Coordinates of C-alpha atoms in Angstrom, one line a residue:
Chain F
Q28 CA 0.2 0.0 0.0
V29 CA 1.7 3.3 -1.2
Q30 CA 1.3 6.2 1.2
F31 CA 2.5 9.7 1.2
V32 CA 2.0 11.2 4.6
Q33 CA 2.7 14.9 4.8
S34 CA 3.4 17.1 8.0
G35 CA 0.6 19.1 9.7
A36 CA -0.9 22.5 9.1
E37 CA 1.3 25.5 9.5
V38 CA 0.4 29.2 10.3
K39 CA 3.4 31.7 9.7
K40 CA 3.9 35.4 9.5
P41 CA 5.0 37.3 6.3
G42 CA 8.7 37.0 5.9
D43 CA 9.0 33.7 7.8
S44 CA 10.0 30.5 6.4
V45 CA 8.3 27.1 6.3
K46 CA 9.3 23.5 5.6
V47 CA 6.7 20.9 4.7
S48 CA 7.6 17.2 4.7
C49 CA 6.3 14.1 2.8
K50 CA 7.3 10.4 4.1
A51 CA 6.7 7.9 1.5
S52 CA 6.1 4.4 2.4
G53 CA 5.3 1.1 0.6
H54 CA 7.0 2.3 -2.5
T55 CA 10.2 1.4 -4.0
F56 CA 11.5 4.5 -5.9
R57 CA 13.6 3.8 -9.2
N58 CA 14.4 7.2 -11.0
E59 CA 10.9 8.7 -10.5
G60 CA 10.5 12.1 -8.9
I61 CA 8.2 13.4 -6.1
H62 CA 6.4 16.6 -7.3
W63 CA 5.2 19.3 -5.3
V64 CA 2.0 21.1 -6.4
R65 CA 0.1 23.9 -4.5
Q66 CA -3.3 25.1 -4.5
A67 CA -4.6 28.3 -3.0
P68 CA -7.9 28.4 -1.6
G69 CA -10.6 28.1 -4.5
Q70 CA -7.8 28.3 -7.3
K71 CA -6.0 26.1 -9.6
L72 CA -3.2 23.8 -9.1
E73 CA 0.1 25.1 -9.6
W74 CA 3.2 23.0 -10.4
M75 CA 6.2 23.9 -8.1
G76 CA 9.0 21.2 -9.4
W77 CA 10.4 18.0 -8.3
I78 CA 13.0 15.9 -6.6
V79 CA 14.3 12.5 -7.5
P80 CA 14.8 10.8 -4.2
T81 CA 17.4 8.2 -5.5
N82 CA 20.0 10.5 -6.9
G83 CA 18.9 14.0 -5.7
D84 CA 18.0 15.6 -9.2
I85 CA 15.9 18.6 -8.9
Q86 CA 14.1 21.0 -11.0
Y87 CA 12.1 24.0 -9.9
A88 CA 9.2 25.8 -11.8
Q89 CA 10.7 29.4 -12.8
K90 CA 8.3 31.3 -10.5
F91 CA 9.6 29.4 -7.3
Q92 CA 13.2 29.4 -8.3
G93 CA 15.4 31.0 -5.5
R94 CA 12.6 31.0 -2.9
V95 CA 11.8 27.3 -2.8
T96 CA 14.4 24.4 -1.9
F97 CA 13.6 20.8 -2.2
T98 CA 15.5 18.2 -0.3
R99 CA 15.3 14.6 0.9
D100 CA 16.3 12.1 3.2
K101 CA 16.8 8.4 2.0
S102 CA 17.3 6.5 5.1
P103 CA 15.7 4.6 7.0
A104 CA 12.8 6.0 4.9
I105 CA 12.4 8.4 2.0
I106 CA 11.2 11.8 3.0
A107 CA 11.0 14.6 0.7
Y108 CA 11.0 18.3 2.1
M109 CA 9.6 21.5 0.5
E110 CA 11.1 24.7 1.9
M111 CA 9.8 28.3 1.0
N112 CA 11.4 31.4 2.4
N113 CA 10.3 34.9 2.7
L114 CA 6.8 34.0 2.7
K115 CA 3.9 36.2 1.4
S116 CA 0.2 36.3 2.0
E117 CA -0.5 34.9 -1.5
D118 CA 1.7 31.8 -0.3
T119 CA -1.3 30.6 1.7
A120 CA -2.3 27.3 -0.1
T121 CA -2.5 23.7 0.2
Y122 CA 0.8 22.1 -0.7
Y123 CA 0.8 18.6 -2.0
C124 CA 3.4 16.0 -2.7
A125 CA 2.8 13.5 -5.3
T126 CA 4.2 10.8 -7.6
S127 CA 1.6 10.8 -10.4
K128 CA 1.8 9.4 -14.0
G129 CA 0.4 12.3 -15.2
I130 CA 3.1 14.7 -14.2
T131 CA 5.9 12.1 -13.2
L132 CA 6.7 10.8 -16.6
S133 CA 9.0 7.9 -15.3
A134 CA 6.5 6.4 -12.9
P135 CA 5.0 3.3 -13.4
P136 CA 2.1 3.3 -15.9
G137 CA -1.3 4.8 -14.2
S138 CA 0.2 5.1 -10.9
D139 CA -1.1 8.2 -9.0
H140 CA 0.1 8.7 -5.3
W141 CA -0.5 12.0 -3.6
G142 CA 0.0 13.1 0.0
Q143 CA -3.0 14.6 2.1
G144 CA -1.9 17.8 1.5
T145 CA -0.5 20.5 4.2
L146 CA -2.2 23.8 4.6
V147 CA 0.1 26.7 5.0
T148 CA -1.6 30.0 6.2
V149 CA 0.5 33.2 6.0
S150 CA -1.1 36.1 7.8
S151 CA 0.2 38.8 10.0
Chain N
Q18 CA 5.1 29.2 -18.0
S19 CA 1.3 30.4 -18.4
A20 CA -1.5 28.2 -17.3
L21 CA -3.2 26.0 -20.1
T22 CA -6.7 27.5 -20.9
Q23 CA -9.9 25.9 -19.8
P24 CA -13.4 27.0 -19.9
P25 CA -14.3 27.9 -16.0
S26 CA -17.6 25.7 -16.1
A27 CA -19.3 23.1 -17.9
S28 CA -22.7 21.1 -17.3
G29 CA -25.0 18.3 -18.4
S30 CA -27.8 16.3 -17.2
P31 CA -27.2 12.6 -16.1
G32 CA -26.7 10.5 -19.0
Q33 CA -25.5 13.1 -21.2
S34 CA -22.0 13.7 -22.3
V35 CA -19.7 17.0 -21.4
T36 CA -16.4 17.7 -23.3
I37 CA -13.9 20.0 -21.4
S38 CA -11.2 21.8 -23.7
C39 CA -7.6 22.4 -22.7
T40 CA -5.7 24.9 -24.9
G41 CA -1.8 25.5 -24.6
T42 CA 1.1 26.2 -27.1
S43 CA 3.4 24.4 -29.3
S44 CA 5.8 24.6 -26.3
D45 CA 3.5 22.4 -24.1
I46 CA 0.4 20.4 -25.3
G47 CA 1.2 20.9 -29.3
G48 CA 4.7 19.5 -28.6
S49 CA 3.9 16.6 -26.2
N50 CA 2.2 13.5 -25.8
Y51 CA 2.1 13.8 -22.1
V52 CA -1.0 15.3 -21.6
S53 CA -3.0 14.1 -18.6
W54 CA -6.4 15.1 -16.7
Y55 CA -7.2 15.2 -13.1
Q56 CA -10.2 15.1 -11.2
Q57 CA -10.7 16.8 -7.8
H58 CA -13.6 17.0 -5.3
P59 CA -13.9 19.8 -2.7
G60 CA -11.3 19.0 0.0
K61 CA -9.5 16.1 -1.7
A62 CA -6.3 15.7 -3.5
P63 CA -6.6 15.5 -7.3
K64 CA -7.1 11.9 -8.8
L65 CA -5.5 11.0 -12.2
M66 CA -8.3 10.1 -14.7
I67 CA -6.2 10.4 -18.2
Y68 CA -2.4 10.4 -18.9
E69 CA -0.5 10.4 -22.1
V70 CA -3.4 12.0 -23.8
T71 CA -5.7 9.0 -24.1
K72 CA -4.7 6.4 -21.5
R73 CA -6.7 5.5 -18.3
P74 CA -5.3 4.2 -15.0
S75 CA -6.7 0.9 -13.6
G76 CA -10.2 1.6 -12.1
V77 CA -11.0 4.8 -14.1
P78 CA -14.5 4.1 -15.9
D79 CA -14.3 4.0 -19.7
R80 CA -16.8 6.9 -19.7
F81 CA -13.8 9.3 -19.4
S82 CA -11.8 9.5 -22.7
G83 CA -9.0 12.0 -23.7
S84 CA -7.9 13.2 -27.2
K85 CA -5.7 15.9 -28.6
S86 CA -5.7 18.1 -31.8
G87 CA -2.7 20.7 -32.4
N88 CA -2.4 22.7 -29.3
T89 CA -5.7 21.8 -27.7
A90 CA -6.5 18.5 -25.5
S91 CA -10.1 17.4 -24.7
L92 CA -11.7 15.4 -22.0
T93 CA -14.9 13.8 -22.7
V94 CA -17.2 12.3 -19.9
S95 CA -20.2 10.2 -21.4
G96 CA -23.0 9.0 -19.4
L97 CA -22.6 11.8 -16.7
Q98 CA -23.2 10.7 -13.3
A99 CA -23.8 12.7 -10.1
E100 CA -20.3 11.6 -8.8
D101 CA -18.7 13.3 -11.8
E102 CA -19.6 16.4 -10.4
A103 CA -15.9 18.0 -9.6
D104 CA -13.2 20.4 -10.8
Y105 CA -11.3 18.9 -13.7
Y106 CA -7.6 20.1 -14.7
C107 CA -5.5 19.4 -17.4
S108 CA -1.6 19.1 -17.3
S109 CA 1.1 18.9 -19.7
Y110 CA 4.8 18.4 -20.1
A111 CA 6.3 21.6 -21.4
D112 CA 9.6 22.6 -22.7
N113 CA 12.7 22.3 -20.5
N114 CA 11.3 19.5 -18.6
M115 CA 8.6 21.7 -17.0
R116 CA 5.2 20.8 -16.2
V117 CA 1.9 23.1 -16.2
F118 CA -1.6 22.8 -15.1
G119 CA -4.7 24.3 -16.7
S120 CA -6.9 26.9 -15.2
G121 CA -9.7 24.3 -14.1
T122 CA -13.2 23.4 -15.1
K123 CA -16.1 23.2 -12.8
V124 CA -18.4 20.3 -13.9
T125 CA -21.9 20.6 -12.8
V126 CA -24.3 17.6 -13.0
L127 CA -27.8 19.4 -13.7

């Protein structure tokens, strides 16, 4: 049973940083990436980038380059992290980690695994 | 990378069909066979319904079908059912190994 379990909700002030974790279990990663996707309240999905847990390859969407950092631990379990600094009110959103064939091209055919989402609220 | 363009809403009565369009450019949809569609119910994570333009993951009903022509992809839901009422997002591989999502379409079952 593949599961991605994310860390709990966060409340931050403008200018703060936040680090969201995503622990993977029941899945053997080969070269597929864990993607990060965010969704502001009532808004569309927004792709942020990915990290490949096995070799550490990373790609960021242009919008988040320089303000977001992806990292990962490999042992004893794979945990992916998304850290965002200099938070603004418009960063208030639910942040998802996912390995889904729709966005993870090297994932197994039809696979679709998402974390439960982490709500990050930025408010003064 | 700009979001792919989808109509804000679409609707149909039970049993009818609804088709949602997703328009991009030659840098994403037009240049890629990696177009996918996600269904999202309120408060839930997205669910993959179509990948690689036309393929359905195991467990997705064959009422859902995908296609592509030029820079526009489409999702058709045939035989609409109440549980199909949800938000739908397209997604595409884009230049430089990027990904881009659509603006989203709210499907209402009348």
